[in-house]
Amino acid sequence: MTNPILVTGGTGRLGRALVPQLLSDGHTVRVLSRRPPSDEQTWGGDLLTGEGLEEAVDGVGVIVHCATGNGRADIDGTRNLIQMAVRAGRPHLVYVSIVGVGRVDMAYYRAKLACEQLVERSGLPWTIQRTTQFHELIVWMCKSQWWLPAIVMPSGVSFQPVDAGEVAARLAMLAGAPPAGRVPDMGGPEVRPAADLARAYARARSSRRRPVVSVPMQGAGIRGYREGGHLTPEHADGRITFEQFLAA
Ligand SMILES: NC(=O)c1ccc[n+]([C@@H]2O[C@H](COP(=O)([O-])OP(=O)(O)OC[C@H]3O[C@@H](n4cnc5c(N)ncnc54)[C@H](OP(=O)(O)O)[C@@H]3O)[C@@H](O)[C@H]2O)c1
């Protein structure tokens, strides 16, 4: 019997898709969560305080680190996780990051890059998978503006949204394989202008026409987006389009 796999962030968007995949691949899974454990799979713990971490990493063969907070805190959480893992027999650490973390100048991306560097220098066997934005993020961008008369999107910016379930399948494969270092990026099937995606969302949500307005936005992060730093058209590996995601 192989050692269990610990999934941090197993209660999040990506983690909720990953855990069933790992289970169906025959792995024993532990889910780290700050919430009170509701089943025997969930291990109470907090990456920031370190509470419960020692027990959670004890005896695991692989950690898939999906947990995330506001970015800055991710650095401390990742450092704590690595410290415990080094003491606990050096499991394979699989980290999920974002395409373009070194190219797009945003606080969250800088934090993700710092976490990648911690993983690379951890002394643990490691794998890092960068992916593009999940479909849910585009939905959230549109949904949070639904109360406005129009959806506002940054002009000149495109996204390449990917299905979190497909990312989970990739992570499950990596978790079952030997450590591979930085693996090729993973992106969704299509690079689409932000406004185009917002129109698709509005069509799927309501028969009433909802205008979409493209507005020039300032800032280093938006510039990085405009330059396509967060895109990976050469790795359009995902199959599920935004419309298919919305329909499902
Ligand atoms: N969303 C995207 O578009 C996207 C794109 C590319 C890459 N990614 C990466 O994919 C990963 C997963 O993203 P997601 O959108 O699925 O995240 P999410 O839905 O926001 O979930 C965050 C998870 O982190 C856990 N968490 C936060 N702080 C914690 C702490 N101090 N201790 C323990 N657990 C903690 C939460 O668990 P509890 O609340 O149960 O404690 C929750 O399961 C992240 O690394 C993110 O950067 C996301």
CSV table of C-alpha atoms and ligand atoms in Angstrom, one decimal:
chain,number,residue,atom,x,y,z
A,1,MET,CA,0.0,0.0,0.0
A,2,THR,CA,1.4,3.4,-1.0
A,3,ASN,CA,1.7,6.3,1.4
A,4,PRO,CA,-1.2,8.8,1.6
A,5,ILE,CA,-1.4,12.0,-0.4
A,6,LEU,CA,-2.0,15.2,1.5
A,7,VAL,CA,-3.9,17.9,-0.4
A,8,THR,CA,-3.7,21.4,1.0
A,9,GLY,CA,-6.6,23.5,-0.3
A,10,GLY,CA,-8.6,20.3,-0.8
A,11,THR,CA,-11.8,22.2,0.1
A,12,GLY,CA,-11.2,24.9,-2.5
A,13,ARG,CA,-12.3,25.1,-6.1
A,14,LEU,CA,-9.3,23.1,-7.5
A,15,GLY,CA,-9.0,20.8,-4.5
A,16,ARG,CA,-12.7,19.8,-4.6
A,17,ALA,CA,-12.0,18.5,-8.1
A,18,LEU,CA,-8.6,16.9,-7.3
A,19,VAL,CA,-9.6,14.9,-4.2
A,20,PRO,CA,-12.1,12.6,-6.1
A,21,GLN,CA,-9.6,12.1,-8.9
A,22,LEU,CA,-6.9,11.0,-6.5
A,23,LEU,CA,-9.4,8.7,-4.7
A,24,SER,CA,-10.5,7.1,-8.0
A,25,ASP,CA,-6.8,6.6,-8.8
A,26,GLY,CA,-6.7,4.4,-5.7
A,27,HIS,CA,-4.8,6.8,-3.4
A,28,THR,CA,-5.5,7.4,0.3
A,29,VAL,CA,-6.1,11.1,0.6
A,30,ARG,CA,-5.8,13.6,3.5
A,31,VAL,CA,-7.4,17.0,3.1
A,32,LEU,CA,-5.9,19.8,5.2
A,33,SER,CA,-8.5,22.4,6.2
A,34,ARG,CA,-9.0,25.0,8.9
A,35,ARG,CA,-12.6,24.0,9.1
A,36,PRO,CA,-13.6,21.5,11.8
A,37,PRO,CA,-13.1,18.0,10.3
A,38,SER,CA,-16.4,16.6,9.0
A,39,ASP,CA,-15.1,13.2,7.8
A,40,GLU,CA,-12.2,10.9,8.4
A,41,GLN,CA,-10.4,12.3,5.3
A,42,THR,CA,-10.2,15.8,6.6
A,43,TRP,CA,-7.3,16.8,8.8
A,44,GLY,CA,-7.8,20.0,10.9
A,45,GLY,CA,-4.8,22.3,10.4
A,46,ASP,CA,-3.7,25.8,9.6
A,47,LEU,CA,-0.7,26.5,7.4
A,48,LEU,CA,-0.2,29.9,9.0
A,49,THR,CA,-0.2,29.0,12.6
A,50,GLY,CA,1.3,25.6,12.0
A,51,GLU,CA,-1.5,24.0,14.0
A,52,GLY,CA,-2.1,20.3,13.0
A,53,LEU,CA,0.6,20.4,10.3
A,54,GLU,CA,3.0,17.9,11.9
A,55,GLU,CA,0.2,15.3,12.2
A,56,ALA,CA,-1.0,16.0,8.6
A,57,VAL,CA,2.3,15.5,6.9
A,58,ASP,CA,3.4,12.5,9.0
A,59,GLY,CA,3.8,9.5,6.8
A,60,VAL,CA,2.6,11.0,3.5
A,61,GLY,CA,4.4,10.2,0.2
A,62,VAL,CA,3.2,13.3,-1.7
A,63,ILE,CA,1.8,16.7,-0.8
A,64,VAL,CA,-0.3,18.5,-3.5
A,65,HIS,CA,-0.2,22.1,-2.3
A,66,CYS,CA,-3.2,24.0,-3.6
A,67,ALA,CA,-4.0,26.2,-0.5
A,68,THR,CA,-4.0,29.9,-1.1
A,69,GLY,CA,-5.0,33.0,0.8
A,70,ASN,CA,-4.4,36.6,0.0
A,71,GLY,CA,-1.0,35.9,-1.6
A,72,ARG,CA,1.4,37.4,1.0
A,73,ALA,CA,0.3,34.9,3.6
A,74,ASP,CA,0.9,32.1,1.1
A,75,ILE,CA,4.6,32.6,1.5
A,76,ASP,CA,4.5,32.0,5.3
A,77,GLY,CA,2.1,29.1,4.8
A,78,THR,CA,4.3,27.4,2.2
A,79,ARG,CA,7.4,27.9,4.3
A,80,ASN,CA,5.7,26.3,7.3
A,81,LEU,CA,4.5,23.4,5.2
A,82,ILE,CA,8.0,22.8,3.8
A,83,GLN,CA,9.6,22.9,7.2
A,84,MET,CA,7.3,20.2,8.4
A,85,ALA,CA,7.7,18.1,5.3
A,86,VAL,CA,11.5,18.2,5.5
A,87,ARG,CA,11.2,16.9,9.1
A,88,ALA,CA,8.6,14.3,8.1
A,89,GLY,CA,10.7,12.2,5.6
A,90,ARG,CA,10.8,14.5,2.5
A,91,PRO,CA,7.7,13.7,0.5
A,92,HIS,CA,7.3,14.8,-3.1
A,93,LEU,CA,5.8,18.3,-3.1
A,94,VAL,CA,3.6,19.2,-6.0
A,95,TYR,CA,2.8,23.0,-6.2
A,96,VAL,CA,0.2,24.6,-8.4
A,97,SER,CA,1.1,28.1,-9.6
A,98,ILE,CA,0.0,30.6,-12.3
A,99,VAL,CA,1.2,31.1,-15.9
A,100,GLY,CA,3.2,34.3,-16.0
A,101,VAL,CA,4.1,34.8,-12.3
A,102,GLY,CA,7.5,36.1,-13.4
A,103,ARG,CA,6.0,38.4,-16.1
A,104,VAL,CA,2.9,40.0,-14.6
A,105,ASP,CA,3.7,42.5,-11.9
A,106,MET,CA,0.9,42.0,-9.3
A,107,ALA,CA,1.2,41.4,-5.6
A,108,TYR,CA,-0.5,38.0,-5.8
A,109,TYR,CA,1.7,36.9,-8.6
A,110,ARG,CA,4.9,38.0,-6.8
A,111,ALA,CA,3.8,36.0,-3.8
A,112,LYS,CA,3.2,32.9,-6.0
A,113,LEU,CA,6.7,33.3,-7.5
A,114,ALA,CA,8.2,33.6,-4.0
A,115,CYS,CA,6.4,30.3,-3.1
A,116,GLU,CA,7.7,28.6,-6.2
A,117,GLN,CA,11.2,29.6,-5.2
A,118,LEU,CA,10.7,28.2,-1.7
A,119,VAL,CA,9.6,24.9,-3.3
A,120,GLU,CA,12.6,24.8,-5.6
A,121,ARG,CA,15.0,25.5,-2.8
A,122,SER,CA,13.2,23.3,-0.2
A,123,GLY,CA,15.5,20.3,-0.6
A,124,LEU,CA,12.3,18.2,-1.2
A,125,PRO,CA,11.7,16.4,-4.4
A,126,TRP,CA,9.3,18.8,-6.2
A,127,THR,CA,7.1,19.4,-9.2
A,128,ILE,CA,5.6,22.8,-10.2
A,129,GLN,CA,2.6,23.1,-12.5
A,130,ARG,CA,1.6,26.6,-13.7
A,131,THR,CA,-1.9,27.1,-15.2
A,132,THR,CA,-3.9,29.9,-16.6
A,133,GLN,CA,-7.1,31.3,-14.9
A,134,PHE,CA,-9.9,28.9,-14.1
A,135,HIS,CA,-13.3,29.5,-15.8
A,136,GLU,CA,-14.7,30.3,-12.3
A,137,LEU,CA,-12.5,33.4,-12.1
A,138,ILE,CA,-14.0,34.9,-15.2
A,139,VAL,CA,-17.5,34.1,-13.9
A,140,TRP,CA,-16.6,35.8,-10.6
A,141,MET,CA,-15.4,38.9,-12.5
A,142,CYS,CA,-18.7,39.1,-14.3
A,143,LYS,CA,-21.0,38.1,-11.5
A,144,SER,CA,-19.5,40.6,-9.1
A,145,GLN,CA,-20.7,43.3,-11.5
A,146,TRP,CA,-24.1,42.0,-12.2
A,147,TRP,CA,-25.8,44.7,-10.1
A,148,LEU,CA,-24.3,47.3,-12.5
A,149,PRO,CA,-26.0,48.3,-15.8
A,150,ALA,CA,-23.0,47.0,-17.7
A,151,ILE,CA,-20.1,44.6,-17.3
A,152,VAL,CA,-16.8,46.4,-17.4
A,153,MET,CA,-13.7,44.6,-18.7
A,154,PRO,CA,-10.2,45.9,-19.3
A,155,SER,CA,-9.6,46.7,-23.0
A,156,GLY,CA,-6.8,45.0,-24.9
A,157,VAL,CA,-6.7,42.1,-22.4
A,158,SER,CA,-7.4,38.5,-23.2
A,159,PHE,CA,-7.8,35.4,-21.0
A,160,GLN,CA,-7.2,31.7,-21.7
A,161,PRO,CA,-9.5,30.2,-19.0
A,162,VAL,CA,-9.1,26.5,-18.2
A,163,ASP,CA,-11.4,24.0,-16.5
A,164,ALA,CA,-10.4,23.3,-12.9
A,165,GLY,CA,-11.4,19.7,-13.4
A,166,GLU,CA,-8.8,19.4,-16.2
A,167,VAL,CA,-6.2,21.0,-14.1
A,168,ALA,CA,-7.0,18.6,-11.3
A,169,ALA,CA,-6.6,15.6,-13.7
A,170,ARG,CA,-3.1,17.0,-14.6
A,171,LEU,CA,-2.2,17.4,-10.9
A,172,ALA,CA,-3.4,13.9,-10.1
A,173,MET,CA,-1.2,12.5,-12.9
A,174,LEU,CA,1.8,14.5,-11.6
A,175,ALA,CA,1.1,13.3,-8.0
A,176,GLY,CA,1.3,9.7,-9.1
A,177,ALA,CA,4.5,10.3,-11.1
A,178,PRO,CA,8.1,10.9,-10.0
A,179,PRO,CA,9.1,14.5,-9.2
A,180,ALA,CA,9.5,16.4,-12.5
A,181,GLY,CA,10.6,20.0,-11.6
A,182,ARG,CA,9.0,22.8,-13.6
A,183,VAL,CA,6.7,21.0,-16.0
A,184,PRO,CA,5.2,22.7,-19.2
A,185,ASP,CA,2.5,25.3,-18.5
A,186,MET,CA,-1.1,24.3,-18.9
A,187,GLY,CA,-3.7,26.6,-20.5
A,188,GLY,CA,-7.3,26.5,-21.6
A,189,PRO,CA,-8.4,25.7,-25.1
A,190,GLU,CA,-8.9,29.3,-26.3
A,191,VAL,CA,-7.4,32.8,-25.9
A,192,ARG,CA,-10.4,35.1,-25.9
A,193,PRO,CA,-10.8,38.9,-25.4
A,194,ALA,CA,-12.0,39.7,-21.8
A,195,ALA,CA,-15.1,41.4,-23.3
A,196,ASP,CA,-15.9,38.4,-25.4
A,197,LEU,CA,-15.9,36.2,-22.4
A,198,ALA,CA,-18.1,38.6,-20.5
A,199,ARG,CA,-20.6,38.6,-23.4
A,200,ALA,CA,-20.7,34.8,-23.3
A,201,TYR,CA,-21.4,34.9,-19.5
A,202,ALA,CA,-24.2,37.5,-20.0
A,203,ARG,CA,-25.8,35.4,-22.8
A,204,ALA,CA,-25.7,32.2,-20.6
A,205,ARG,CA,-27.1,34.0,-17.6
A,206,SER,CA,-30.0,36.0,-19.0
A,207,SER,CA,-32.1,36.6,-22.1
A,208,ARG,CA,-32.0,40.3,-21.3
A,209,ARG,CA,-29.2,42.0,-23.2
A,210,ARG,CA,-26.4,43.2,-20.8
A,211,PRO,CA,-23.9,45.6,-22.3
A,212,VAL,CA,-20.2,44.9,-22.0
A,213,VAL,CA,-17.9,47.9,-21.9
A,214,SER,CA,-14.1,47.7,-22.6
A,215,VAL,CA,-12.3,50.3,-20.6
A,216,PRO,CA,-8.6,51.2,-20.7
A,217,MET,CA,-7.1,50.4,-17.3
A,218,GLN,CA,-3.8,51.5,-15.9
A,219,GLY,CA,-1.2,49.7,-13.8
A,220,ALA,CA,1.7,47.4,-14.1
A,221,GLY,CA,-0.4,44.3,-13.6
A,222,ILE,CA,-2.9,45.2,-16.4
A,223,ARG,CA,0.1,46.1,-18.6
A,224,GLY,CA,1.4,42.6,-18.0
A,225,TYR,CA,-2.0,41.2,-18.9
A,226,ARG,CA,-2.2,43.3,-22.1
A,227,GLU,CA,1.2,42.0,-23.1
A,228,GLY,CA,-0.2,38.5,-22.7
A,229,GLY,CA,2.2,37.5,-19.9
A,230,HIS,CA,-0.5,35.3,-18.3
A,231,LEU,CA,-1.2,33.4,-21.5
A,232,THR,CA,0.3,30.2,-22.9
A,233,PRO,CA,-1.3,29.6,-26.4
A,234,GLU,CA,1.4,27.0,-27.2
A,235,HIS,CA,0.0,24.9,-24.3
A,236,ALA,CA,-3.7,25.1,-25.0
A,237,ASP,CA,-4.1,21.7,-23.4
A,238,GLY,CA,-7.6,22.1,-21.8
A,239,ARG,CA,-10.5,20.9,-23.9
A,240,ILE,CA,-13.5,22.4,-22.1
A,241,THR,CA,-14.4,25.9,-23.5
A,242,PHE,CA,-15.8,28.7,-21.4
A,243,GLU,CA,-19.2,28.2,-23.1
A,244,GLN,CA,-19.2,24.5,-22.4
A,245,PHE,CA,-18.3,25.2,-18.8
A,246,LEU,CA,-21.2,27.7,-18.5
A,247,ALA,CA,-23.6,25.2,-20.1
A,248,ALA,CA,-22.6,22.6,-17.6
B,1,LIG,N1,-8.4,30.4,-9.3
B,1,LIG,C1,-7.7,30.5,-10.4
B,1,LIG,O1,-8.1,31.0,-11.5
B,1,LIG,C2,-6.3,29.9,-10.4
B,1,LIG,C3,-5.5,29.9,-11.6
B,1,LIG,C4,-4.2,29.4,-11.6
B,1,LIG,C5,-3.7,28.8,-10.4
B,1,LIG,N2,-4.5,28.9,-9.3
B,1,LIG,C6,-3.9,28.3,-8.0
B,1,LIG,O2,-4.6,27.1,-7.7
B,1,LIG,C7,-4.7,27.0,-6.3
B,1,LIG,C8,-6.1,26.7,-5.8
B,1,LIG,O3,-6.9,27.8,-6.1
B,1,LIG,P1,-8.4,27.8,-5.8
B,1,LIG,O4,-9.0,28.9,-6.7
B,1,LIG,O5,-9.0,26.5,-5.9
B,1,LIG,O6,-8.4,28.3,-4.3
B,1,LIG,P2,-9.7,28.6,-3.3
B,1,LIG,O7,-10.9,28.1,-3.9
B,1,LIG,O8,-9.6,30.0,-3.0
B,1,LIG,O9,-9.4,27.7,-2.0
B,1,LIG,C9,-8.4,28.1,-1.1
B,1,LIG,C10,-8.1,26.9,-0.3
B,1,LIG,O10,-6.9,27.2,0.6
B,1,LIG,C11,-7.2,26.8,1.9
B,1,LIG,N3,-6.5,27.6,2.8
B,1,LIG,C12,-6.4,29.0,2.8
B,1,LIG,N4,-5.6,29.4,3.8
B,1,LIG,C13,-5.3,28.3,4.5
B,1,LIG,C14,-4.5,28.1,5.7
B,1,LIG,N5,-4.0,29.1,6.4
B,1,LIG,N6,-4.3,26.8,6.1
B,1,LIG,C15,-4.9,25.8,5.5
B,1,LIG,N7,-5.6,25.9,4.3
B,1,LIG,C16,-5.8,27.2,3.9
B,1,LIG,C17,-8.7,26.8,2.1
B,1,LIG,O11,-9.1,25.8,3.0
B,1,LIG,P3,-10.1,26.0,4.2
B,1,LIG,O12,-10.8,27.2,4.0
B,1,LIG,O13,-10.9,24.7,4.2
B,1,LIG,O14,-9.1,26.0,5.4
B,1,LIG,C18,-9.2,26.5,0.7
B,1,LIG,O15,-9.3,25.1,0.5
B,1,LIG,C19,-4.0,28.2,-5.7
B,1,LIG,O16,-2.7,27.9,-5.4
B,1,LIG,C20,-4.1,29.2,-6.8
B,1,LIG,O17,-3.1,30.2,-6.8
B,1,LIG,C21,-5.7,29.4,-9.3
